[in-house]
Short mmCIF file of C-alpha atoms in Angstrom, two decimals:
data_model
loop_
_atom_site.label_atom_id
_atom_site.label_comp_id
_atom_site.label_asym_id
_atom_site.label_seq_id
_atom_site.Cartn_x
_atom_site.Cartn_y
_atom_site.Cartn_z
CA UNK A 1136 -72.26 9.54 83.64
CA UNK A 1137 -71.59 7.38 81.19
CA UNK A 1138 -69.80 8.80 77.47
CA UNK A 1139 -72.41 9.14 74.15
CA UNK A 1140 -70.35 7.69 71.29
CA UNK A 1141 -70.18 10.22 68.36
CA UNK A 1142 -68.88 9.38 64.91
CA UNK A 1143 -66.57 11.93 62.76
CA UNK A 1144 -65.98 10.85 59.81
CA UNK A 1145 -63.87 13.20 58.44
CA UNK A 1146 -61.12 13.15 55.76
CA UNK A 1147 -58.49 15.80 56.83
CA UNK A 1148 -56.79 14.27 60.28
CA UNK A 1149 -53.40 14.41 61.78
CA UNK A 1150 -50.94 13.69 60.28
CA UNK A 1151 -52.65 15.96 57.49
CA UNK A 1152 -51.32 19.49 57.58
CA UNK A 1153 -53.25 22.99 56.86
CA UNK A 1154 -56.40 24.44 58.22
CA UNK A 1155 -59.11 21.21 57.43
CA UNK A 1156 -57.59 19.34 60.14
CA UNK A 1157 -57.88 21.61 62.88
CA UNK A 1158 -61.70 22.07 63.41
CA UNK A 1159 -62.68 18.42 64.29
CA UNK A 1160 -58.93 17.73 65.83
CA UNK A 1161 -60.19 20.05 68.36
CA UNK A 1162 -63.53 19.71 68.85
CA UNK A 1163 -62.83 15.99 69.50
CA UNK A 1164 -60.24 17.23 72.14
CA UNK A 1165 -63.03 18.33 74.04
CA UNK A 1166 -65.99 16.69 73.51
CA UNK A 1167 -65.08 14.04 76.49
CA UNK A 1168 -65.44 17.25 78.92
CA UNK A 1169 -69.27 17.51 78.16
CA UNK A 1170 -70.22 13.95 77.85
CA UNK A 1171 -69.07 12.45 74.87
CA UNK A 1172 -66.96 9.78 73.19
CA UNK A 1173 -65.73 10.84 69.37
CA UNK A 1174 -64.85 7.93 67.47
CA UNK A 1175 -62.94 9.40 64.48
CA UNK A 1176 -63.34 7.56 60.75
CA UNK A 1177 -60.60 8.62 58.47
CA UNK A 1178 -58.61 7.15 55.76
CA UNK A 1179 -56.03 5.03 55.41
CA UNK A 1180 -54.10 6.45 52.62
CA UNK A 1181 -54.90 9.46 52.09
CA UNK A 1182 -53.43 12.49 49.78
CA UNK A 1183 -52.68 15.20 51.54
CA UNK A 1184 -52.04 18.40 50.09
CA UNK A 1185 -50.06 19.19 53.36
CA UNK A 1186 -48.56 17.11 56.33
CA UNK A 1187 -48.07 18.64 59.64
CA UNK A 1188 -46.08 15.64 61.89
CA UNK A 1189 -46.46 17.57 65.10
CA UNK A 1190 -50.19 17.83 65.02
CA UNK A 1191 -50.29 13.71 66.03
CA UNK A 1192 -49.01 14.75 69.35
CA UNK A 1193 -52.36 16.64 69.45
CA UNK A 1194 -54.92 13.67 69.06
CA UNK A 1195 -56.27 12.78 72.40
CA UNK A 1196 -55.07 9.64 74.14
CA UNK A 1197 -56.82 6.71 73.82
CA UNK A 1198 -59.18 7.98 71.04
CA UNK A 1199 -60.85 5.49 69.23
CA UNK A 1200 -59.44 5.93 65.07
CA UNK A 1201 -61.11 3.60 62.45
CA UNK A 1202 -60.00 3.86 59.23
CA UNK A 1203 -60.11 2.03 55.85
CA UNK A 1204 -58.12 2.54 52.39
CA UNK A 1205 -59.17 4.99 49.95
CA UNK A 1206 -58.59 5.43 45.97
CA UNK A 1207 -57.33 8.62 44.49
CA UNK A 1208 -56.99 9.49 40.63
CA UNK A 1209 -54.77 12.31 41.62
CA UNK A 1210 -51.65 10.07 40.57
CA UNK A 1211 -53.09 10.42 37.72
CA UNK A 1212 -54.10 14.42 37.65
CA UNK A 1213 -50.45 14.92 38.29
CA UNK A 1214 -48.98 12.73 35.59
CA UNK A 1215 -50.72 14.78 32.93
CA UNK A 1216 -50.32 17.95 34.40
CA UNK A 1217 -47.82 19.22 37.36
CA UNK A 1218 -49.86 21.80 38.50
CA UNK A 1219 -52.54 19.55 39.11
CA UNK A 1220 -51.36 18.50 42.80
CA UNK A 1221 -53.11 21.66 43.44
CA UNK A 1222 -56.35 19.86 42.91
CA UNK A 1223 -55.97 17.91 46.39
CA UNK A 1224 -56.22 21.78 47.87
CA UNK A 1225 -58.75 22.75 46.10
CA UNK A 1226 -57.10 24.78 44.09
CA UNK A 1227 -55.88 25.55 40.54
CA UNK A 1228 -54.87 28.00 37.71
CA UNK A 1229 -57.10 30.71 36.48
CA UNK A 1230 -57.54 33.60 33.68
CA UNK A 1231 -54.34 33.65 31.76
CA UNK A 1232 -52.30 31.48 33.90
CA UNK A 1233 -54.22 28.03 32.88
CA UNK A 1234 -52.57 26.27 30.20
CA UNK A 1235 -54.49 23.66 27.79
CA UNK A 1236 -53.39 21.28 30.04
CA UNK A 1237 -55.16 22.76 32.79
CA UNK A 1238 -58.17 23.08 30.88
CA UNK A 1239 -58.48 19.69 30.49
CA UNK A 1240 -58.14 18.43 34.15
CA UNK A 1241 -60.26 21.17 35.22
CA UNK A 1242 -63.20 19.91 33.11
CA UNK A 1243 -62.30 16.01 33.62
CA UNK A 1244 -62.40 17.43 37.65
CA UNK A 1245 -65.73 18.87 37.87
CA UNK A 1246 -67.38 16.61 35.14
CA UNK A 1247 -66.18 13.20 36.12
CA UNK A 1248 -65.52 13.45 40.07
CA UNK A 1249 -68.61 14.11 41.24
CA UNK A 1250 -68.73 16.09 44.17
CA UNK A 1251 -64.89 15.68 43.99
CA UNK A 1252 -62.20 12.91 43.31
CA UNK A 1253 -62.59 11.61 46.97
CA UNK A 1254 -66.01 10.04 46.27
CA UNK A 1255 -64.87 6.25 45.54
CA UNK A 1256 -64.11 6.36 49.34
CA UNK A 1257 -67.95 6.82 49.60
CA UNK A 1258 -69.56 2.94 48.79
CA UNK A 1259 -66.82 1.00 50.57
CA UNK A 1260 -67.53 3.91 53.31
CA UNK A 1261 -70.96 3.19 53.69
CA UNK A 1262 -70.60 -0.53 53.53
CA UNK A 1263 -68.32 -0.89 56.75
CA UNK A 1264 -69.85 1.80 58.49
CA UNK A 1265 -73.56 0.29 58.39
CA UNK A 1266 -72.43 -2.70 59.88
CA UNK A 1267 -69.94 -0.75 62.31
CA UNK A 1268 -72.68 1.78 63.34
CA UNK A 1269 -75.28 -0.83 64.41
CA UNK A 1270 -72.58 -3.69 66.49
CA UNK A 1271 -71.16 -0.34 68.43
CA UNK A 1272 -74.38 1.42 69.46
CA UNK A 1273 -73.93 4.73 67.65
CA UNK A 1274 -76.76 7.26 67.64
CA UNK A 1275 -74.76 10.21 66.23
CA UNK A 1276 -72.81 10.63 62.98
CA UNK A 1277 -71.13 13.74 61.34
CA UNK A 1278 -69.61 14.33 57.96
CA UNK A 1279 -67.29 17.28 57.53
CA UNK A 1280 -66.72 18.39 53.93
CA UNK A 1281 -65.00 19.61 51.68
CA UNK A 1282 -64.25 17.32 50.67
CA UNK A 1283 -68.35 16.97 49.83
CA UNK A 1284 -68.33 13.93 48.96
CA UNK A 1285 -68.09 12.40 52.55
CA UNK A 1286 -71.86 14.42 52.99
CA UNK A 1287 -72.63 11.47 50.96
CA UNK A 1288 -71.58 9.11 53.32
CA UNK A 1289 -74.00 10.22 55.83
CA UNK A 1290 -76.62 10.67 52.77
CA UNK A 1291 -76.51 6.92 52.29
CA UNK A 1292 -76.20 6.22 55.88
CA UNK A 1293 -79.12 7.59 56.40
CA UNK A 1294 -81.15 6.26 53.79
CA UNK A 1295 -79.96 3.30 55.73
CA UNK A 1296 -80.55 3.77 59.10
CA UNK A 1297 -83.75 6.21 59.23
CA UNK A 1298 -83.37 6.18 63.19
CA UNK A 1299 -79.25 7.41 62.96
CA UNK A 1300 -78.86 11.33 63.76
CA UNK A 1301 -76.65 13.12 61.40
CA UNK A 1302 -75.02 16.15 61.43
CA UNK A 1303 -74.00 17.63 57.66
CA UNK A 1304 -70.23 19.96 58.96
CA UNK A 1305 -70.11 22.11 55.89
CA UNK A 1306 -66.39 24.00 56.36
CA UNK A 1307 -66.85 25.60 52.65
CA UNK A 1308 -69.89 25.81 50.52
CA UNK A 1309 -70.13 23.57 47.75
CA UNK A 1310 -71.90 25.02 45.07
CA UNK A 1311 -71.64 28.64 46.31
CA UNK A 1312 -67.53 28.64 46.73
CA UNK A 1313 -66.15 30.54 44.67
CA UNK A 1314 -63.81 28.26 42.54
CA UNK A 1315 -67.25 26.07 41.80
CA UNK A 1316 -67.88 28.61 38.44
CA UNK A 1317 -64.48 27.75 37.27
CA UNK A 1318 -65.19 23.89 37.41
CA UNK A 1319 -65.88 24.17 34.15
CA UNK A 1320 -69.03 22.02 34.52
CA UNK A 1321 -71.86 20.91 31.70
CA UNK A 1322 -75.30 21.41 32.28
CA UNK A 1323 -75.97 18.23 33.50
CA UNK A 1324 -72.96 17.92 36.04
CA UNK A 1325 -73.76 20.93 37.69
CA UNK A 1326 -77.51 19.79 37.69
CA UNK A 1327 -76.19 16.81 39.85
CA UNK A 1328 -73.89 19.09 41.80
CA UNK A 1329 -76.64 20.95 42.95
CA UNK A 1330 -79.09 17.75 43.14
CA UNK A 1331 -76.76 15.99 45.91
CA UNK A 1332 -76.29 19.39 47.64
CA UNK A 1333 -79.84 19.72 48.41
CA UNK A 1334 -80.63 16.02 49.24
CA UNK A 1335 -78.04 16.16 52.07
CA UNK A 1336 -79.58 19.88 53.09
CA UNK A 1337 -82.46 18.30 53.38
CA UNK A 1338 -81.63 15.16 54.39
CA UNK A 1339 -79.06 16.02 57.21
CA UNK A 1340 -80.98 16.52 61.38
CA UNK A 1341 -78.77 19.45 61.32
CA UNK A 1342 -76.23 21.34 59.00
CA UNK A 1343 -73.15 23.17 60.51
CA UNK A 1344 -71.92 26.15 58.85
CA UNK A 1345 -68.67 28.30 59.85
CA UNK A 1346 -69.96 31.47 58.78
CA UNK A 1347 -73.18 33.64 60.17
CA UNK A 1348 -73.74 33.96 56.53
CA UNK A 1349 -73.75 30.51 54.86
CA UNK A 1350 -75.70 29.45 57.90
CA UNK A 1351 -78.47 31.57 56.52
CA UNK A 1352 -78.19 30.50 52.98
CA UNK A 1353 -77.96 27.24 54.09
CA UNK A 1354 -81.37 27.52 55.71
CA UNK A 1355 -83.13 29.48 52.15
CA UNK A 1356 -82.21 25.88 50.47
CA UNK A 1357 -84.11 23.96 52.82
CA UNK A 1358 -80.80 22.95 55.79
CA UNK A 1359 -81.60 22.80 59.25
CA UNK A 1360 -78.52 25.05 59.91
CA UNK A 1361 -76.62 26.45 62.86
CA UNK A 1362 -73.42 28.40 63.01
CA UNK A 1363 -70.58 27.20 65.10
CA UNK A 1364 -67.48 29.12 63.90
CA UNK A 1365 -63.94 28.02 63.82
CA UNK A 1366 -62.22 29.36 66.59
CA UNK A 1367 -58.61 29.40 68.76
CA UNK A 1368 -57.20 26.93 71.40
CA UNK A 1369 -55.79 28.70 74.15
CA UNK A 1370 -53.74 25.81 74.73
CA UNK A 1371 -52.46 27.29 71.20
CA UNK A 1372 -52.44 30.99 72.07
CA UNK A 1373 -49.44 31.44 75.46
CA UNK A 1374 -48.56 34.96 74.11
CA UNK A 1375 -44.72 35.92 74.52
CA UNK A 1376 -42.58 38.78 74.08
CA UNK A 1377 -41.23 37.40 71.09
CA UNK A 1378 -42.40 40.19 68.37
CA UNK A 1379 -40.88 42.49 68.94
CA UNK A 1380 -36.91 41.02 68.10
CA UNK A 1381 -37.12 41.78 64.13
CA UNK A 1382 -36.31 44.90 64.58
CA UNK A 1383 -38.56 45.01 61.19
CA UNK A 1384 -42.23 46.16 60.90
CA UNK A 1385 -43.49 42.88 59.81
CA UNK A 1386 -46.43 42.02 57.37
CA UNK A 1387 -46.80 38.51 57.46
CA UNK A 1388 -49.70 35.88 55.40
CA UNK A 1389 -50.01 32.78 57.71
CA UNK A 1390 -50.66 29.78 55.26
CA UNK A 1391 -51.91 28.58 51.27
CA UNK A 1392 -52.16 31.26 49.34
CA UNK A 1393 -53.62 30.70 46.00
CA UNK A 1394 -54.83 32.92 42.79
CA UNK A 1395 -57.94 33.81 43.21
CA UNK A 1396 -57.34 35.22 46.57
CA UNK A 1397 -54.15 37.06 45.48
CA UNK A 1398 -54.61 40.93 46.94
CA UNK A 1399 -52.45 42.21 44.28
CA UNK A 1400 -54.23 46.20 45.58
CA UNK A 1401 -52.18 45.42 48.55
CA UNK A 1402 -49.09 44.43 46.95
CA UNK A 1403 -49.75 47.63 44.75
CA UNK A 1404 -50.10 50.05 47.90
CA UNK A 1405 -46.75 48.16 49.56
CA UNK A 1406 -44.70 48.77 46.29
CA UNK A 1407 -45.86 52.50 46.35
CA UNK A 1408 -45.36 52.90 50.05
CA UNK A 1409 -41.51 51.68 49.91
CA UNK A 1410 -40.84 53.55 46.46
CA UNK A 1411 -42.05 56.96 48.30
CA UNK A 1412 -41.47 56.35 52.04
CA UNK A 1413 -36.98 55.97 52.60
CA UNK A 1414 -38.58 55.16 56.21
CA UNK A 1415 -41.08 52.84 55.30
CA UNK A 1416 -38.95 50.67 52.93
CA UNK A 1417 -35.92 50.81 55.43
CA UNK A 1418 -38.31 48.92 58.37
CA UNK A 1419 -40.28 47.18 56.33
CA UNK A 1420 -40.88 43.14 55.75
CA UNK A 1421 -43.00 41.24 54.24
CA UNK A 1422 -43.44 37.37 55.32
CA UNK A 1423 -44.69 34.43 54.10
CA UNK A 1424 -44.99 31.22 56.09
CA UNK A 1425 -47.36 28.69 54.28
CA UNK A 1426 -47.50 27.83 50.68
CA UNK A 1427 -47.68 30.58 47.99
CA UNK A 1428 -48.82 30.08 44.61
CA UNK A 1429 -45.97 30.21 42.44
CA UNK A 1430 -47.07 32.36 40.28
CA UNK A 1431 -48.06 35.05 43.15
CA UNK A 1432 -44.25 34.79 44.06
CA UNK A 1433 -43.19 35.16 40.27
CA UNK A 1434 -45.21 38.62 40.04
CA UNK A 1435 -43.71 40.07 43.22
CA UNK A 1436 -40.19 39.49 41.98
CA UNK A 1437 -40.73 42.36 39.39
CA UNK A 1438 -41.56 44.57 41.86
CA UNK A 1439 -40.19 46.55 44.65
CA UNK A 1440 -41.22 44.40 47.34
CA UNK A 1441 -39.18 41.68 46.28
CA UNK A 1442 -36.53 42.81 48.44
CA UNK A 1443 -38.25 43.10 51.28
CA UNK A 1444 -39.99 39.46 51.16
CA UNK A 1445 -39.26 36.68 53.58
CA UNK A 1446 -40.49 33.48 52.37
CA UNK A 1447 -40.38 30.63 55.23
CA UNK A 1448 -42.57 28.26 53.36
CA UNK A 1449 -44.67 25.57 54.82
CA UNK A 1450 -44.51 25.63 58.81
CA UNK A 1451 -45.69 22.91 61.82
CA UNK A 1452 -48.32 24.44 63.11
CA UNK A 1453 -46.45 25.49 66.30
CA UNK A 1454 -44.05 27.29 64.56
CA UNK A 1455 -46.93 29.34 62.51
CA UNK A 1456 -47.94 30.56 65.55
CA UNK A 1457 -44.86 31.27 66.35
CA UNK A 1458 -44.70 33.49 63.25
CA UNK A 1459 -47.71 35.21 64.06
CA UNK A 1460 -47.06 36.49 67.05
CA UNK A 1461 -43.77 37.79 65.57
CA UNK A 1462 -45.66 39.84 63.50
CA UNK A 1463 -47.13 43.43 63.64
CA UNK A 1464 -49.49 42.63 61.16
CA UNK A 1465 -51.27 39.88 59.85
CA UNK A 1466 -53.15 39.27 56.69
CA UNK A 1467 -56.05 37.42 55.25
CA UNK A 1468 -58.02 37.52 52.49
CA UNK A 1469 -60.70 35.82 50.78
CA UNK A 1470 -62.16 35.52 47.28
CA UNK A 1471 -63.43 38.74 45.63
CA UNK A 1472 -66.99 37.52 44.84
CA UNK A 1473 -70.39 38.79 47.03
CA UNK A 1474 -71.18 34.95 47.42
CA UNK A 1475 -67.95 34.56 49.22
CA UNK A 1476 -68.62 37.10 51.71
CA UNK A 1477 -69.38 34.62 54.69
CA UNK A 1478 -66.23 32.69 54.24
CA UNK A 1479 -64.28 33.28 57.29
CA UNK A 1480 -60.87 31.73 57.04
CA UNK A 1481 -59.89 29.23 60.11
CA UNK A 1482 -57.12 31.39 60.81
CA UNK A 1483 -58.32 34.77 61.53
CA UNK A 1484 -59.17 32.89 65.13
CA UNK A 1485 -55.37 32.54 65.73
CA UNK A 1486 -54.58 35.72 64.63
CA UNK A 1487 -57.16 37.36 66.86
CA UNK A 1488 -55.57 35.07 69.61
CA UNK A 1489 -51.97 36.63 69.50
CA UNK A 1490 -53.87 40.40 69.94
CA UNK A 1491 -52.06 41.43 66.24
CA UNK A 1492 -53.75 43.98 64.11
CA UNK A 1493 -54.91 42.09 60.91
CA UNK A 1494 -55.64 43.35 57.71
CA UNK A 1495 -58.22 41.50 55.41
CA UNK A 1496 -59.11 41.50 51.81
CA UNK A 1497 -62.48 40.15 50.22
CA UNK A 1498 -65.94 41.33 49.20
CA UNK A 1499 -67.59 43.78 50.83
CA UNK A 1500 -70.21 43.69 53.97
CA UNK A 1501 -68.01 40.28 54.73
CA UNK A 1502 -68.71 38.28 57.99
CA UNK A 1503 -64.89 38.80 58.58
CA UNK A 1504 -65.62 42.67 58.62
CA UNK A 1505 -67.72 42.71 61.33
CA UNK A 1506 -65.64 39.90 63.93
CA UNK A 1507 -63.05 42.25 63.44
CA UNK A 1508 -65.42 45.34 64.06
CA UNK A 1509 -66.91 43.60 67.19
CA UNK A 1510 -63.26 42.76 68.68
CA UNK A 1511 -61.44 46.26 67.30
CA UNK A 1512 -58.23 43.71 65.57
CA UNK A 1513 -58.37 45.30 62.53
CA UNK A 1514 -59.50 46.80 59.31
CA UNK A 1515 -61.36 44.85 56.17
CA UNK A 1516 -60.87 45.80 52.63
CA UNK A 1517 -62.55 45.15 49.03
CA UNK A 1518 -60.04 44.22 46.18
CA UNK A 1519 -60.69 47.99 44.66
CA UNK A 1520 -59.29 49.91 47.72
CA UNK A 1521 -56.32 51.56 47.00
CA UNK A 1522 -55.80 54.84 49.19
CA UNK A 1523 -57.35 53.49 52.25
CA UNK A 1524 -54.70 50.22 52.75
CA UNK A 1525 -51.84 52.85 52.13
CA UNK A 1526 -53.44 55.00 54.94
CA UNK A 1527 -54.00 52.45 57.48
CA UNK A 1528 -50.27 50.79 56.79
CA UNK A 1529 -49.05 54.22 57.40
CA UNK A 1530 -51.32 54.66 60.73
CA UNK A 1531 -49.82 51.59 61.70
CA UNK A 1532 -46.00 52.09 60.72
CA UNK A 1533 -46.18 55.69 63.02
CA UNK A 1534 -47.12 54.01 65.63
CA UNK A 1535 -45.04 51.01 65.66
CA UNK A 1536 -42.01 53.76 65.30
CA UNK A 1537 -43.19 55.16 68.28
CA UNK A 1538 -43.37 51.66 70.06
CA UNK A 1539 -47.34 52.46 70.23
CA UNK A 1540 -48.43 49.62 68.73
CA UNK A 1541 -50.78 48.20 71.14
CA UNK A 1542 -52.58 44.82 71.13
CA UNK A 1543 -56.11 44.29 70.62
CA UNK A 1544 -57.93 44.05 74.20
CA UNK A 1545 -61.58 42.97 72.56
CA UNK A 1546 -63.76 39.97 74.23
CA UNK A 1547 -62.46 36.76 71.84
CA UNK A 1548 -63.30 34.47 74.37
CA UNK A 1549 -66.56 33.44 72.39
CA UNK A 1550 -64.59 32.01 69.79
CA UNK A 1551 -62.34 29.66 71.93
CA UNK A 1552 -62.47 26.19 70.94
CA UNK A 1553 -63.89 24.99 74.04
CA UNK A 1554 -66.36 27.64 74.33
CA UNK A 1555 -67.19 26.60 70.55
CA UNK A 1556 -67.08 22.74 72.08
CA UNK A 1557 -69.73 23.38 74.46
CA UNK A 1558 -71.98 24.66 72.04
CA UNK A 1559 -71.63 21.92 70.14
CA UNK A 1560 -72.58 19.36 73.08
CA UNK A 1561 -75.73 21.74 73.44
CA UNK A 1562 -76.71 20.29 69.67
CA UNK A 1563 -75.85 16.82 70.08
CA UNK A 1564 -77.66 16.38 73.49
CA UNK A 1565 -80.81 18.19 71.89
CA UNK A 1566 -80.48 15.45 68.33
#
């Protein structure tokens, strides 16, 4: 049978670091086993927020990798203000922590770079690509965003090419994340925002959401839109034996942790816990591997948990997994806002690979709530619980005293990434 050729053009690829590269890394790892050929489109010179060397040994062999140079202003971002290499993540200061300086770049950010700085890759994009698309036979094209801006790749291709199928990979929202309100946009920007958001909704033969949820608001604006979660390789997931040498009860966050996901209930209930428990504080740890807002760090060195934190910073992704399954638990959280509720964080598929208990922060009725009702690896909290984390680290400290810590035995196969790679072949062979 011979290979369908299918075009990714995505931004985020090996050797870029952090959770953006893994979805497509992996679903083109695949895709050969049901029928198809990716060809990847990525660029040159990119600015990544993180590198990850050992994920090139994880592209396929003798995958097909086009790629042409792209402009950045984030030079420039960071030349006015430090913190502004957060930008490239997505990220930035809020509330009391943003300086004037911040201000500023936040409002020259959302104002002038719209959907985001990487859209002067987009006309040079859809110049070679036209002429690449029709001399190589390609039916099938998808964007995956953020960043957004490469939904307007496929927008213009198209426009283009009316007969060219094209499939819209949303891995965030756009307008509905939850740092979008603190773009500080004008009327008019976020006018356009929203203007280009619907175009490609509408636009796009199909629109892939991660989340149950954004898959349904998705569809209110007018997107032909499926769910196909993020998921686990169990190339990824060989269990060991390993967790249980720390002779610690371990807490750990797995990745970028910024400010407006900070759970500072949970650091509350931890400081309380060790000031009251002699037990609790003798066995406990808490572990970072990934990068932590500095400012998160700052606050915890006030604190009582400041000698109990282990701070690895950034990991290969090997080695995070690693971590993880030397953990007892394992945390995630989200943003605190209802709109953010079906965000489900890339990770949480790793986590429910190594069998941990995980604890999660973020709003309430979330779609991480009910994967981790469905497979019994954990417990999900809003940002005002207070009583209830305390309880359930306790529940979970007795029995890891007692060596009764079990792992989680629920069905996780559905979320495997070649399970989630089938499913995906199902939608291209129907385009």
């Amino acid at each position: 049978m011979e290979e369908k050729k299918v075009l990714i053009i995505t931004y985020y690829w090996p050797p870029a670091g952090g959770p953006g590269v893994q979805r497509w890394l992996k679903f083109a790892k695949y895709l050969p086993q049901f029928g198809w050929k990716p060809v990847i489109y990525t660029p040159e010179n990119p600015s990544y927020p993180l590198m990850d060397e050992s994920l090139i040994e994880e592209v396929p062999e003798n995958i097909e990798i086009v790629k042409t140079n792209i402009w950045e202003p984030y030079q420039l971002a960071e030349k006015l203000n430090k913190s502004n290499k957060k930008f490239k993540a997505g990220q930035f200061d809020v509330g009391q922590n943003q300086s004037w300086k911040s201000k500023i770049s936040i409002w020259i950010r959302g104002n002038f770079f719209i959907p985001d700085a990487r859209v002067f890759w987009v006309r040079p994009s859809v110049k070679f690509l036209e002429k690449y698309i029709r001399n190589n036979n390609i039916e099938v094209v998808v964007t995956s965003g953020p960043p957004h801006s490469l939904h307007l790749i496929g927008l213009n291709l198209k426009n283009r090419i009316p007969g060219l199928k094209w499939i819209a990979d949303f891995r965030d929202p756009w307008t509905e994340i939850s740092y979008y309100k603190h773009l500080r946009l004008t009327k008019s920007s976020d006018r356009k925002h929203r203007q280009l958001e619907t175009s490609v909704f509408k636009k796009a033969d199909i629109t892939l959401a991660t989340s149950y949820t954004d898959a349904e608001n998705f569809r209110k604006r007018g997107a032909n839109a499926i769910c196909i979660t993020n998921g686990f390789d169990d190339m990824d997931a060989v269990s060991s034996d390993i967790s249980g040498s720390s002779h610690k009860f371990t807490l750990s966050y797995i990745g970028v942790l910024e400010q407006l996901r900070n759970p500072e209930n949970l650091w509350q209930a931890l400081n309380d816990l060790i000031s009251s428990s002699r037990d609790f504080a003798e066995h406990f740890r808490l572990k970072f591997a990934g990068r932590i807002d500095d400012k998160i760090l700052n606050a915890l060195e006030s604190t009582p948990l400041k000698n109990h934190i282990q701070n690895l910073g950034y990991l290969s992704h090997d080695q995070a997994v690693q971590e993880m399954q030397r953990s007892d638990i394992l945390l995630i959280t989200n943003f605190r806002n209802a709109s953010s509720k079906g965000i489900i964080p890339g990770k949480i598929f790793e986590y429910l690979a190594t069998g941990k208990q995980i604890i999660s922060f973020g709003p309430e009725e979330a779609d991480v709530s009910a994967i981790l009702k469905e497979t019994g690896a954990g417990k999900h909290f809003n940002y005002e619980d207070s009583e209830a984390i305390k309880n359930f680290l306790l529940e979970k400290f007795e029995l890891w005293n007692q060596n009764l810590l079990q792992k989680n035995t629920g069905d996780i196969q559905q979320f495997s990434r070649k399970n989630l790679t089938k499913k995906l072949s199902e939608i291209l062979e129907q385009l």
